Short mmCIF file of C-alpha atoms and ligand atoms in Angstrom, two decimals:
data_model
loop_
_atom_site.label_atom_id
_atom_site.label_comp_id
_atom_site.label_asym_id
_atom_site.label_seq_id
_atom_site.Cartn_x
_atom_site.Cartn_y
_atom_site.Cartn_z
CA UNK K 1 77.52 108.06 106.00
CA UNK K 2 78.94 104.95 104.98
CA UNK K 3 77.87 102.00 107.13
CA UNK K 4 78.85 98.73 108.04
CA UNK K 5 76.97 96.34 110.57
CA UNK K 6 78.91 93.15 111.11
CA UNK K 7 75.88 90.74 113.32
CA UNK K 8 76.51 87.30 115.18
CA UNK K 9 80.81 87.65 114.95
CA UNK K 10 81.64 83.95 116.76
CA UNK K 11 84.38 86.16 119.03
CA UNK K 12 85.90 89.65 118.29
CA UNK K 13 89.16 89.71 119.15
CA UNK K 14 91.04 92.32 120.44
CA UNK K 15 88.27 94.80 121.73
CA UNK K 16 89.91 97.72 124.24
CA UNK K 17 88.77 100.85 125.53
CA UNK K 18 92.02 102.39 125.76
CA UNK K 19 95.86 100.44 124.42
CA UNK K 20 99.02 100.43 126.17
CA UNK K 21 102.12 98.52 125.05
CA UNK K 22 101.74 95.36 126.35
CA UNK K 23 104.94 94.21 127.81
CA UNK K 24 105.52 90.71 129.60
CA UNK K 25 103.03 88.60 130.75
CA UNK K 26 99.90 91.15 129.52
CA UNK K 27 100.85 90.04 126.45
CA UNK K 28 98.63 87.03 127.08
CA UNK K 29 95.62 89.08 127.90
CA UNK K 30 93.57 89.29 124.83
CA UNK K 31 89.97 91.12 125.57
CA UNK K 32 88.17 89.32 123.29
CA UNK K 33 83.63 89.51 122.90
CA UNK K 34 81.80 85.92 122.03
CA UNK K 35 78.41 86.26 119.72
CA UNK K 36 79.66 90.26 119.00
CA UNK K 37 78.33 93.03 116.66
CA UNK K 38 80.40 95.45 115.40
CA UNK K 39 79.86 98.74 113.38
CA UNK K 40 81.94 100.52 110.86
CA UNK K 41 80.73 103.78 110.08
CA UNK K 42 82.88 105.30 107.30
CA UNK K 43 86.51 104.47 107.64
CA UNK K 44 86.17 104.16 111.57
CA UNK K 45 84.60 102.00 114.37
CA UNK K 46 82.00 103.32 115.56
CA UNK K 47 80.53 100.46 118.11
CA UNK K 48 80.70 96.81 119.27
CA UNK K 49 79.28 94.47 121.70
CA UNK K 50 77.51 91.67 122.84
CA UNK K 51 74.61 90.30 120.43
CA UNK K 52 72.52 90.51 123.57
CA UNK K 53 72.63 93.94 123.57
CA UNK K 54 72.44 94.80 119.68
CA UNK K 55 70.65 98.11 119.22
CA UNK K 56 67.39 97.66 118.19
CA UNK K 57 68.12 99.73 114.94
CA UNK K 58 70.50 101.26 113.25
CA UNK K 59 69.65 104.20 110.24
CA UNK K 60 72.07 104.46 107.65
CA UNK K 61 73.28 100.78 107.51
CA UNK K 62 74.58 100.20 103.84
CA UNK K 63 75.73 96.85 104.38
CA UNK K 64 74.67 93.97 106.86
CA UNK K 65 77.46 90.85 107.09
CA UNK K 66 75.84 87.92 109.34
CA UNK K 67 79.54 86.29 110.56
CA UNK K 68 78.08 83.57 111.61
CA UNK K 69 80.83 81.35 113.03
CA UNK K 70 83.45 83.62 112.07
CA UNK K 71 85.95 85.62 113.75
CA UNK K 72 86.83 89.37 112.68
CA UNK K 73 90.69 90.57 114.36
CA UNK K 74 92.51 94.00 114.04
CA UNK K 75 94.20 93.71 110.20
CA UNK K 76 97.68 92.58 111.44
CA UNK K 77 100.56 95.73 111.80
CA UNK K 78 103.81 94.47 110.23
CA UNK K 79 105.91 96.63 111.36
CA UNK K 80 109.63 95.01 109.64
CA UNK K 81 109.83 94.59 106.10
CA UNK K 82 111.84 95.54 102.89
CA UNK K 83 109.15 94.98 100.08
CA UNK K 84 110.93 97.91 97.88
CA UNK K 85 113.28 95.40 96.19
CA UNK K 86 114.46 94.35 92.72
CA UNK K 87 113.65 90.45 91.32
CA UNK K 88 114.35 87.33 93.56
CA UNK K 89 117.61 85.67 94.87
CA UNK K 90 116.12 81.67 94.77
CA UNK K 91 119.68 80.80 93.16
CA UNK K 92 120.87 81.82 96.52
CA UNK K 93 118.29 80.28 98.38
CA UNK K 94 119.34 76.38 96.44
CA UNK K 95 123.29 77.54 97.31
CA UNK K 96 121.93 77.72 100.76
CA UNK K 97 120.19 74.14 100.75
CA UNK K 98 123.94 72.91 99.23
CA UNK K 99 125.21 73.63 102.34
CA UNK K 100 126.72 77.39 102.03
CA UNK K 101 125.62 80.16 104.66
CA UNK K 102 123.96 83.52 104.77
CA UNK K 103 127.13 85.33 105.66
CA UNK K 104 129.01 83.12 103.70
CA UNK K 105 127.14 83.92 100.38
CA UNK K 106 127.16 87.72 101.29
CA UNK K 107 130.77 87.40 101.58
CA UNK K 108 130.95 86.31 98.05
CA UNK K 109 128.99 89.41 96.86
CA UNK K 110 125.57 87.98 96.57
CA UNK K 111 122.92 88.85 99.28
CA UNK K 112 122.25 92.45 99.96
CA UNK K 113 125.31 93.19 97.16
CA UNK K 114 123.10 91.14 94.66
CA UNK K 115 119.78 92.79 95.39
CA UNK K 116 121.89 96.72 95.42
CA UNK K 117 122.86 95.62 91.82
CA UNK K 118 119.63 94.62 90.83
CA UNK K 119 117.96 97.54 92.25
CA UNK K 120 120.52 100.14 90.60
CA UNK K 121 119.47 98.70 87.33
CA UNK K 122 115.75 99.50 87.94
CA UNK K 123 113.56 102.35 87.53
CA UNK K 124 111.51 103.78 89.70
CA UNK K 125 108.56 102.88 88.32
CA UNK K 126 109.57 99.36 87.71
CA UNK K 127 109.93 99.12 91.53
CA UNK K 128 106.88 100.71 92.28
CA UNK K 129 105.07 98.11 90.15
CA UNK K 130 106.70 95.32 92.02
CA UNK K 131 106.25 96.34 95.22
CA UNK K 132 102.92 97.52 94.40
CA UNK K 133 101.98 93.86 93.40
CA UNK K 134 103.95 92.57 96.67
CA UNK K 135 101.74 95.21 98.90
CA UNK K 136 98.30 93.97 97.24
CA UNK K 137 99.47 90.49 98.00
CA UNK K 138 100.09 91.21 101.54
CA UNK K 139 96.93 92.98 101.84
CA UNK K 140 94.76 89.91 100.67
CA UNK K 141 96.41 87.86 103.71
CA UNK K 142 95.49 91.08 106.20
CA UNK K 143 97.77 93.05 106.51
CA UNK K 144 96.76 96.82 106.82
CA UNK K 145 99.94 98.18 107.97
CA UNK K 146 103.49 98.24 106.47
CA UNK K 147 106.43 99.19 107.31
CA UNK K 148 108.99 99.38 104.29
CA UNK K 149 112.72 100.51 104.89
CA UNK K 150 115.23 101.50 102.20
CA UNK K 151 118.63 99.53 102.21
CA UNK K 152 118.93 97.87 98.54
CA UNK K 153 120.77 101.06 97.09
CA UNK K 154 123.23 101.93 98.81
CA UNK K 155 124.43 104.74 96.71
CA UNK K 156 122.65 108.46 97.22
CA UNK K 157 120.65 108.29 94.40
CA UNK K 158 119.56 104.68 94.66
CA UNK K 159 118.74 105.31 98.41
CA UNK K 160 116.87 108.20 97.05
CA UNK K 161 115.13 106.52 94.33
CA UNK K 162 113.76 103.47 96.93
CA UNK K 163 112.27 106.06 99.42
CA UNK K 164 110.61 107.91 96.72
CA UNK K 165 108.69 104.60 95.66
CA UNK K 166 107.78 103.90 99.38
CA UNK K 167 106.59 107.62 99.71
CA UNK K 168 104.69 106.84 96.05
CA UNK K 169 103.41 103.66 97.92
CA UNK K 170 102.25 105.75 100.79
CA UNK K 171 100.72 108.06 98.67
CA UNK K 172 98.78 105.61 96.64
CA UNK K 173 97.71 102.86 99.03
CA UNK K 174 95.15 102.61 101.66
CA UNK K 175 97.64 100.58 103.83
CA UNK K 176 99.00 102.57 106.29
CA UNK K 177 102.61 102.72 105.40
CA UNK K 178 105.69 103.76 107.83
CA UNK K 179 109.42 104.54 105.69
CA UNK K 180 112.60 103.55 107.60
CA UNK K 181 116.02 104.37 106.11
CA UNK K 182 118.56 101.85 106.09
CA UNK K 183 121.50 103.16 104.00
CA UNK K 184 123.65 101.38 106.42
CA UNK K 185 122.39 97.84 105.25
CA UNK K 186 126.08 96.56 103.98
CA UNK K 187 128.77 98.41 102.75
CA UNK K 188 128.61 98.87 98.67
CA UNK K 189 131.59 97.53 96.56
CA UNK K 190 132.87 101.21 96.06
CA UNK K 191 133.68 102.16 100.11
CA UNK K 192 134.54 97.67 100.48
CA UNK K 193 138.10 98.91 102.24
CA UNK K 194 136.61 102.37 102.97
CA UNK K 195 133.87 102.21 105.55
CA UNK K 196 134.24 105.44 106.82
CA UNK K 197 133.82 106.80 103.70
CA UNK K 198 130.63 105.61 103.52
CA UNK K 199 129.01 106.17 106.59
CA UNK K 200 130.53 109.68 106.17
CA UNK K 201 128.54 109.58 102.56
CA UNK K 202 125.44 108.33 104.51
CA UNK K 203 125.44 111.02 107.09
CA UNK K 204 126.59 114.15 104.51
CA UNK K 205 125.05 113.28 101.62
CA UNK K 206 121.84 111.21 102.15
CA UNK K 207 120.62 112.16 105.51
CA UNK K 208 120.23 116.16 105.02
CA UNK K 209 117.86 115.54 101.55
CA UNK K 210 116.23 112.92 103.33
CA UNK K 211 115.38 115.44 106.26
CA UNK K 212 114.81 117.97 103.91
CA UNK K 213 112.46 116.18 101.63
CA UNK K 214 110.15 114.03 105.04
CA UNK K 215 111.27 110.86 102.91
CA UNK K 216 111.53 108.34 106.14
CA UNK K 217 109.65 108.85 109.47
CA UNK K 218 113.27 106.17 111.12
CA UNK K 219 116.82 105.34 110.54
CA UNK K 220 118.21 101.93 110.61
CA UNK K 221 121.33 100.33 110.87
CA UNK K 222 122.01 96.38 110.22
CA UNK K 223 124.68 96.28 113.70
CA UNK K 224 126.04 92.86 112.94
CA UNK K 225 130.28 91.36 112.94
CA UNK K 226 131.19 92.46 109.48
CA UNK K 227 128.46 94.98 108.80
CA UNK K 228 128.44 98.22 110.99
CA UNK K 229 129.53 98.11 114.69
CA UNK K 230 127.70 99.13 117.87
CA UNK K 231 129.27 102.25 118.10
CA UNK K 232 128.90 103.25 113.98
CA UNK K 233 125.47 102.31 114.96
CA UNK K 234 125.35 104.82 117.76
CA UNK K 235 127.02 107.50 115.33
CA UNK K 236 124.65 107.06 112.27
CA UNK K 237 121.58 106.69 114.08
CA UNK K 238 122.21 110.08 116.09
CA UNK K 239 122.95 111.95 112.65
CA UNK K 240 119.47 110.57 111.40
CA UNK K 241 117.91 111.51 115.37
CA UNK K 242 119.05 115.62 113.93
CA UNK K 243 116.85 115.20 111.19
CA UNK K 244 113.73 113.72 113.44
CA UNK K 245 114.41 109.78 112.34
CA UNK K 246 113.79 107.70 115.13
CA UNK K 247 116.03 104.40 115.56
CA UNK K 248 114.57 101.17 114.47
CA UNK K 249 117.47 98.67 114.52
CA UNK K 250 118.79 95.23 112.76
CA UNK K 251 120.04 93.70 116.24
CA UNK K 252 121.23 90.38 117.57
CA UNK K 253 120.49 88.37 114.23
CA UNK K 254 123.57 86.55 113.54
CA UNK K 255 125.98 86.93 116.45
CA UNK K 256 125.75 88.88 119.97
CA UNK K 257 127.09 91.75 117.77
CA UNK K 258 125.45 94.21 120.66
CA UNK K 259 122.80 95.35 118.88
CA UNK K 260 120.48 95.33 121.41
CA UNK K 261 122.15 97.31 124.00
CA UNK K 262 122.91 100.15 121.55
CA UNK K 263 119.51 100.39 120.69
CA UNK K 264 118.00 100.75 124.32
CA UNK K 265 120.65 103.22 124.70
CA UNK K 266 119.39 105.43 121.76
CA UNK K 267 116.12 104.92 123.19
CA UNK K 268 114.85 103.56 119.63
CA UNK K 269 111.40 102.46 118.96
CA UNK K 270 112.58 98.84 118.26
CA UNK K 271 115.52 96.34 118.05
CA UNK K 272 114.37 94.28 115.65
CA UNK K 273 115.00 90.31 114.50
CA UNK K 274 117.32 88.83 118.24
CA UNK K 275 117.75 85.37 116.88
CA UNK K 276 120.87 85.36 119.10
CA UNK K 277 120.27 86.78 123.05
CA UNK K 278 122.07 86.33 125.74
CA UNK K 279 121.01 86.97 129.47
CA UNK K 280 122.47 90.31 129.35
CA UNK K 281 120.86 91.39 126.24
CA UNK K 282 117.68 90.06 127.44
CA UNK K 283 117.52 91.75 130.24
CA UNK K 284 118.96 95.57 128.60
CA UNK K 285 115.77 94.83 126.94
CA UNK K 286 113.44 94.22 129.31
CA UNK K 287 114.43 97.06 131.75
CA UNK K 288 113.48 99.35 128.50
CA UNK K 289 111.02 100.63 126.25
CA UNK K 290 112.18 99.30 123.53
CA UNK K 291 110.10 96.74 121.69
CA UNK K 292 111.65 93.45 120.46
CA UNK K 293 110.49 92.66 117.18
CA UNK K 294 110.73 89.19 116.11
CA UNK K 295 110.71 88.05 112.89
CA UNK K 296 110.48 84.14 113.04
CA UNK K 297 109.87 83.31 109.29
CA UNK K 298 113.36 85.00 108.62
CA UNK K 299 114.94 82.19 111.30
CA UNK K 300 112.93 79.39 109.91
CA UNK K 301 114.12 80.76 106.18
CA UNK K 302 117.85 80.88 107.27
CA UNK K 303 117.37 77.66 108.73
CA UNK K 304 118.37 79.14 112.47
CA UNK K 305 117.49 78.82 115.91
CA UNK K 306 114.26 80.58 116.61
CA UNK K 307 114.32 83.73 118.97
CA UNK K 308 113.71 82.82 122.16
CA UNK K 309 109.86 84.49 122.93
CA UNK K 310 109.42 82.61 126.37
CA UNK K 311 112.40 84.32 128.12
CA UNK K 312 112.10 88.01 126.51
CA UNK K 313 108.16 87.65 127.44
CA UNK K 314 108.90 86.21 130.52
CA UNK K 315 112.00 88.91 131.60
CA UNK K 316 109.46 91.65 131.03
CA UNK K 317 109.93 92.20 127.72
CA UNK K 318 107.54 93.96 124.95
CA UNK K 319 107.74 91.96 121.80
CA UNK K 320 106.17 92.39 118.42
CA UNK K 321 105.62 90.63 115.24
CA UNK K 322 107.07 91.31 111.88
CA UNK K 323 107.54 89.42 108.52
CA UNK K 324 110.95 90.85 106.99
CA UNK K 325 109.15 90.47 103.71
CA UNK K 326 112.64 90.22 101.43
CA UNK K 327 114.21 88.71 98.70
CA UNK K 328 117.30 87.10 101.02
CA UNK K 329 116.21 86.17 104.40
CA UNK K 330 112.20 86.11 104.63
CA UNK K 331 110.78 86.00 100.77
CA UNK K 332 107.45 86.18 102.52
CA UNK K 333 104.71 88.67 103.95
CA UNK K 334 102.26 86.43 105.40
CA UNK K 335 101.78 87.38 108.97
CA UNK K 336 99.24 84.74 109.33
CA UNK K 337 102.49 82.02 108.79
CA UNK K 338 104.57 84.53 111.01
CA UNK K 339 102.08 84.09 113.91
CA UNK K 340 101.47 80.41 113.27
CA UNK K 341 104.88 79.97 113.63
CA UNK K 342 105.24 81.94 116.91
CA UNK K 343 103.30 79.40 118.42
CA UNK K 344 104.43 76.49 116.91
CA UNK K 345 108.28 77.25 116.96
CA UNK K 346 108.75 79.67 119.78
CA UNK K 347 105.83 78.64 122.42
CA UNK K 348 103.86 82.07 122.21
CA UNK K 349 100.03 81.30 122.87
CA UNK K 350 97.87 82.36 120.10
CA UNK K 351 96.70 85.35 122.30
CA UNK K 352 100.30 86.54 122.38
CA UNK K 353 100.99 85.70 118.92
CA UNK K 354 97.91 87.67 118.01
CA UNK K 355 98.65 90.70 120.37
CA UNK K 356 102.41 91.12 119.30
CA UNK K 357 100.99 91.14 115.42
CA UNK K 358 98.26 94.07 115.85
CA UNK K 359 98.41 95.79 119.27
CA UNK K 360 102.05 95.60 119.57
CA UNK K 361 102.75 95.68 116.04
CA UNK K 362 101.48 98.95 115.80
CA UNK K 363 103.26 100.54 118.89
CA UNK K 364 106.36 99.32 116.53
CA UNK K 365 105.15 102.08 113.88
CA UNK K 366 103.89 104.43 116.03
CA UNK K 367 100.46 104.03 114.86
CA UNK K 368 98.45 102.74 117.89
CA UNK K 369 96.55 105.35 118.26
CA UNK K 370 94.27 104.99 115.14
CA UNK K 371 95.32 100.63 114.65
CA UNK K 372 96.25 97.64 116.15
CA UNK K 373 92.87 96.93 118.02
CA UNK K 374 88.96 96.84 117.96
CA UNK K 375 88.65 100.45 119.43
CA UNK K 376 85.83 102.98 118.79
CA UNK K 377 87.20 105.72 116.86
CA UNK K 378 90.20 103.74 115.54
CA UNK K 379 90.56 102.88 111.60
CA UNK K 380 88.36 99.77 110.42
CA UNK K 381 91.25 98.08 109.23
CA UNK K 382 89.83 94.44 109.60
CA UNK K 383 89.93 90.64 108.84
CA UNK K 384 86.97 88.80 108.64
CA UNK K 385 87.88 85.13 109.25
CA UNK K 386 86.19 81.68 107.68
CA UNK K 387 84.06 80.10 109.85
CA UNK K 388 86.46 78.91 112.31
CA UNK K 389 85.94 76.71 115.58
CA UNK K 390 88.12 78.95 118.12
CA UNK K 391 90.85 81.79 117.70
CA UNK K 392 93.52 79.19 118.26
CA UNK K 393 92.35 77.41 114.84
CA UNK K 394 93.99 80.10 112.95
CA UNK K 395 97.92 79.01 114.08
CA UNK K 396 96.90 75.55 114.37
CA UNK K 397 95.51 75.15 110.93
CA UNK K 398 98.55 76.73 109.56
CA UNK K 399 98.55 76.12 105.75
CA UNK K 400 94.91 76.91 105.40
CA UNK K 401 94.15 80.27 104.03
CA UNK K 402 91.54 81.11 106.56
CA UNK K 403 91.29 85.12 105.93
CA UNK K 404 88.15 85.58 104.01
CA UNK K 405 87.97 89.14 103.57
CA UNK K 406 89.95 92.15 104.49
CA UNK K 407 88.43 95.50 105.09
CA UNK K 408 91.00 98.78 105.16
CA UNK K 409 89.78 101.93 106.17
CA UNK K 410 85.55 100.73 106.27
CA UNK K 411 86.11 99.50 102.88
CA UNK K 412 86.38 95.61 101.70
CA UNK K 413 89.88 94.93 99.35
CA UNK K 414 89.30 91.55 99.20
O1 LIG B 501 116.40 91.64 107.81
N1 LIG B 501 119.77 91.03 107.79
C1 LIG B 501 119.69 92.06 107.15
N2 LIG B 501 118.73 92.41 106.31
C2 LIG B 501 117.65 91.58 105.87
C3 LIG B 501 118.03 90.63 104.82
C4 LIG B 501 118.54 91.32 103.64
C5 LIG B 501 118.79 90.43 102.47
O2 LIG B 501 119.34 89.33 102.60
O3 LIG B 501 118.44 90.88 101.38
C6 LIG B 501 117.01 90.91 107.06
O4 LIG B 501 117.06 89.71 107.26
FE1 LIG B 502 115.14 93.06 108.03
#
C-alpha cells in the first residue's frame, strides 16, 4: 500500500469527523490541528493528529514529508467554471477599459456570441487540448475539483461536442470533474427574434441525447434582462430535472432579474454569481437550501460591486466559492486570488473564505462525501503550503504563489 506520512504540519486546516453544509455564522468555524501529522495511505486519508500523539511507527511508509512550518488544506472545490472554451476575448476586455459595458459589448455580438463562433470553428480535440492545458494550470494552484458547464455552442451539435470534451476531461484527469449544461447561455444569432424556438430546440433536441448519453450530472440557465426570464428558467430547468439534471443557476449577476427566487423554488443545488441582491432575494435564500455561490474575481473583472458576503452569511445563508474560469467575465482559475479577494473585497474571514472554497465548495458539486475536508476515508486531494506564519498569510499575501505542492488522489502533481 501506498503511503504517505506528512510529520510536524504548522496547522491542518479543515480536520472533521463528519461535514455538514455550513450555513451562516458556522461558516467561521474552521477545526483546524497545530504541530499535526497526517497520513495518506493510497488515494485516501487514513489518519491525523496532534504530533504529541504520533504513532510510534508506521509499516509501509513510502514517503516521509517533514512540513515544518507549513500548512497542508483540503485542495480547493471550484465548483463554477466554463474552462471548455475557444481562444481569448482581451480585445473585449481593452473595449471594456474604453469605457463600453459587458452587456453593452454582448449586445454588439461579441461576448458569449464571440466565444459560440469561436468554439463552432474548433474541433474537439483542439478544445480538449486547451482546456486540458487550462485544467493542469488550475491544478498547480490547488485545485482538485472542477466543475465545467457547456454554454459556448449553442447549436445541438456544438453543445454536444463541448460536453463530450468535459466527459473526455473527466475521463482523463485525476481532478474530480462535475458537467453542467448550459445551452441556455444566450440566444444564438439563428433563434435572435425567435427565442422560443430555441429553448424549444434546447428542450427537444439537446436534452433527450444528453439524458440518453449521462453527458451532464446539472442544467443551467443564465436568468438575466435580455437573456432567459425567470419563468423560461423554471421551464428549461424542469425539462433537464426529467432527465435527472439538477439546477445550478446564473442568478442575480447583472440586474435583480429574479434569479434567485426561481432557483430556491426548483430546489437547485446552487444560484450562482448574486452581484446584485436585494433584501428579498437575500432572504429567499437564506430560508433555503440552496447554496450561494460567489464568484468575486468575475465582479472585480467586470469592474462591479462585489456580492455582498456579510449580509447572505449573516441572514443565514450557505455560500460557496467559485472562480468562473472564462474567457469574458473571469479569465482566471486561481481560487487562491478568489479567496484572497473574499477577504479583502467582501469582509469574509480567512476561515470563511477557506470553508466556502473546500467544505462548501464541494456540497456545490455534490462531492462532500469523498472532498472538501481533512476526513479519514475521504480522497487525499491536498495542498501543501510554503512555510507560512498563520493561515491568514495566505489571503493577506495575495500575489505570492504560496502553494508548494499539490497532491490529488495520494499522489503529488506538482
Ligand atoms: O458566468 N454571465 C454569464 N456567463 C459567464 C460569462 C460568459 C462570457 O462572457 O463568456 C459568467 O460570467
Ligand atoms: Fe459563469
Amino acid at each position: 500500500m501506498a503511503t504517505t506520512l506528512f510529520t510536524n504540519i504548522r496547522l491542518l486546516v479543515n480536520t472533521r469527523s463528519e461535514s455538514n453544509l455550513l450555513y451562516g455564522k458556522a461558516l467561521a468555524d474552521l477545526p483546524c490541528v497545530e504541530n499535526a501529522w497526517l497520513l495518506v495511505e493510497d488515494d485516501r486519508i487514513a489518519g491525523y493528529g496532534s504530533m504529541d500523539n504520533l504513532p510510534a511507527s508506521y509499516s509501509g511508509v513510502r514517503e516521509l514529508v517533514d512540513a515544518k512550518g507549513c500548512l497542508v488544506l483540503p485542495a480547493w472545490c471550484d465548483s463554477h467554471t466554463h474552462i471548455v472554451f475557444a481562444g481569448s476575448r482581451e480585445s473585449e476586455f481593452v473595449d471594456k477599459i474604453r469605457g463600453l459595458s459587458y452587456a453593452e459589448i454582448a449586445a454588439r455580438g461579441g461576448g458569449i456570441l464571440n466565444s459560440a463562433g469561436k468554439l463552432r470553428e474548433a474541433s474537439e480535440d483542439e478544445l480538449f487540448n486547451q482546456a486540458w492545458k487550462r485544467l493542469e494550470e488550475i491544478s498547480k494552484q490547488g485545485t482538485g475539483a472542477v466543475e465545467i458547464k457547456s454554454g459556448y455552442g449553442l447549436t445541438v451539435d456544438s453543445e454536444l461536442k463541448m460536453l463530450r470534451v468535459i466527459k473526455k476531461l473527466r475521463e482523463k484527469s485525476p481532478l474530480s470533474i462535475k458537467a453542467t449544461f448550459l445551452g441556455a447561455h444566450t440566444y444564438p444569432p439563428e433563434f435572435k427574434e425567435n427565442h422560443q424556438g430555441y429553448i424549444d430546440q434546447i428542450i427537444n433536441e439537446m436534452l433527450p441525447v444528453i439524458g440518453k448519453e449521462k453527458l451532464a450530472d446539472y442544467i443551467d440557465v443564465f436568468c438575466e434582462t435580455g437573456f432567459f426570464s425567470p419563468e423560461e428558467t423554471a421551464r428549461i430547468c424542469r425539462a433537464g430535472m426529467e432527465y435527472g439534471l439538477k439546477p445550478k443557476i446564473h442568478a442575480n449577476q447583472l440586474n435583480l432579474s429574479g434569479g434567485t427566487q426561481v432557483g430556491v423554488e426548483l430546489g437547485a443545488i446552487s444560484v450562482d454569481h448574486l452581484e446584485t441582491m436585494d433584501e428579498a432575494a437575500i432572504s429567499t435564500l437564506a430560508n433555503s437550501s440552496t447554496i450561494g455561490t460567489l464568484l468575486p474575481t468575475a465582479a472585480f473583472f467586470l469592474r462591479m460591486g462585489f456580492q455582498p458576503a456579510r449580509k447572505l452569511i449573516d441572514a443565514g445563508c450557505a455560500i460557496a466559492l467559485a472562480s468562473d474560469f472564462n474567457p469574458g467575465s473571469s479569465p482566471s482559475g486561481n481560487m487562491n486570488l478568489v479567496v484572497a479577494m473574499s477577504c479583502i473585497q467582501m469582509r469574509m474571514l480567512p476561515e470563511e473564505a477557506i470553508n466556502a472554497a473546500t467544505l462548501n465548495g464541494a456540497f456545490a458539486m455534490e462531492l462532500a462525501q469523498d472532498l472538501g475536508s481533512i476526513t479519514i476515508g475521504k480522497k487525499a486531494n491536498l495542498l501543501l503550503t510554503r512555510a507560512v506564519p498563520s493561515l491568514a498569510y495566505l489571503p493577506y499575501a495575495f500575489g505570492s504563489p504560496l502553494i508548494d505542492r499539490v497532491m490529488i488522489g495520494g499522489n503529488w502533481i506538482s
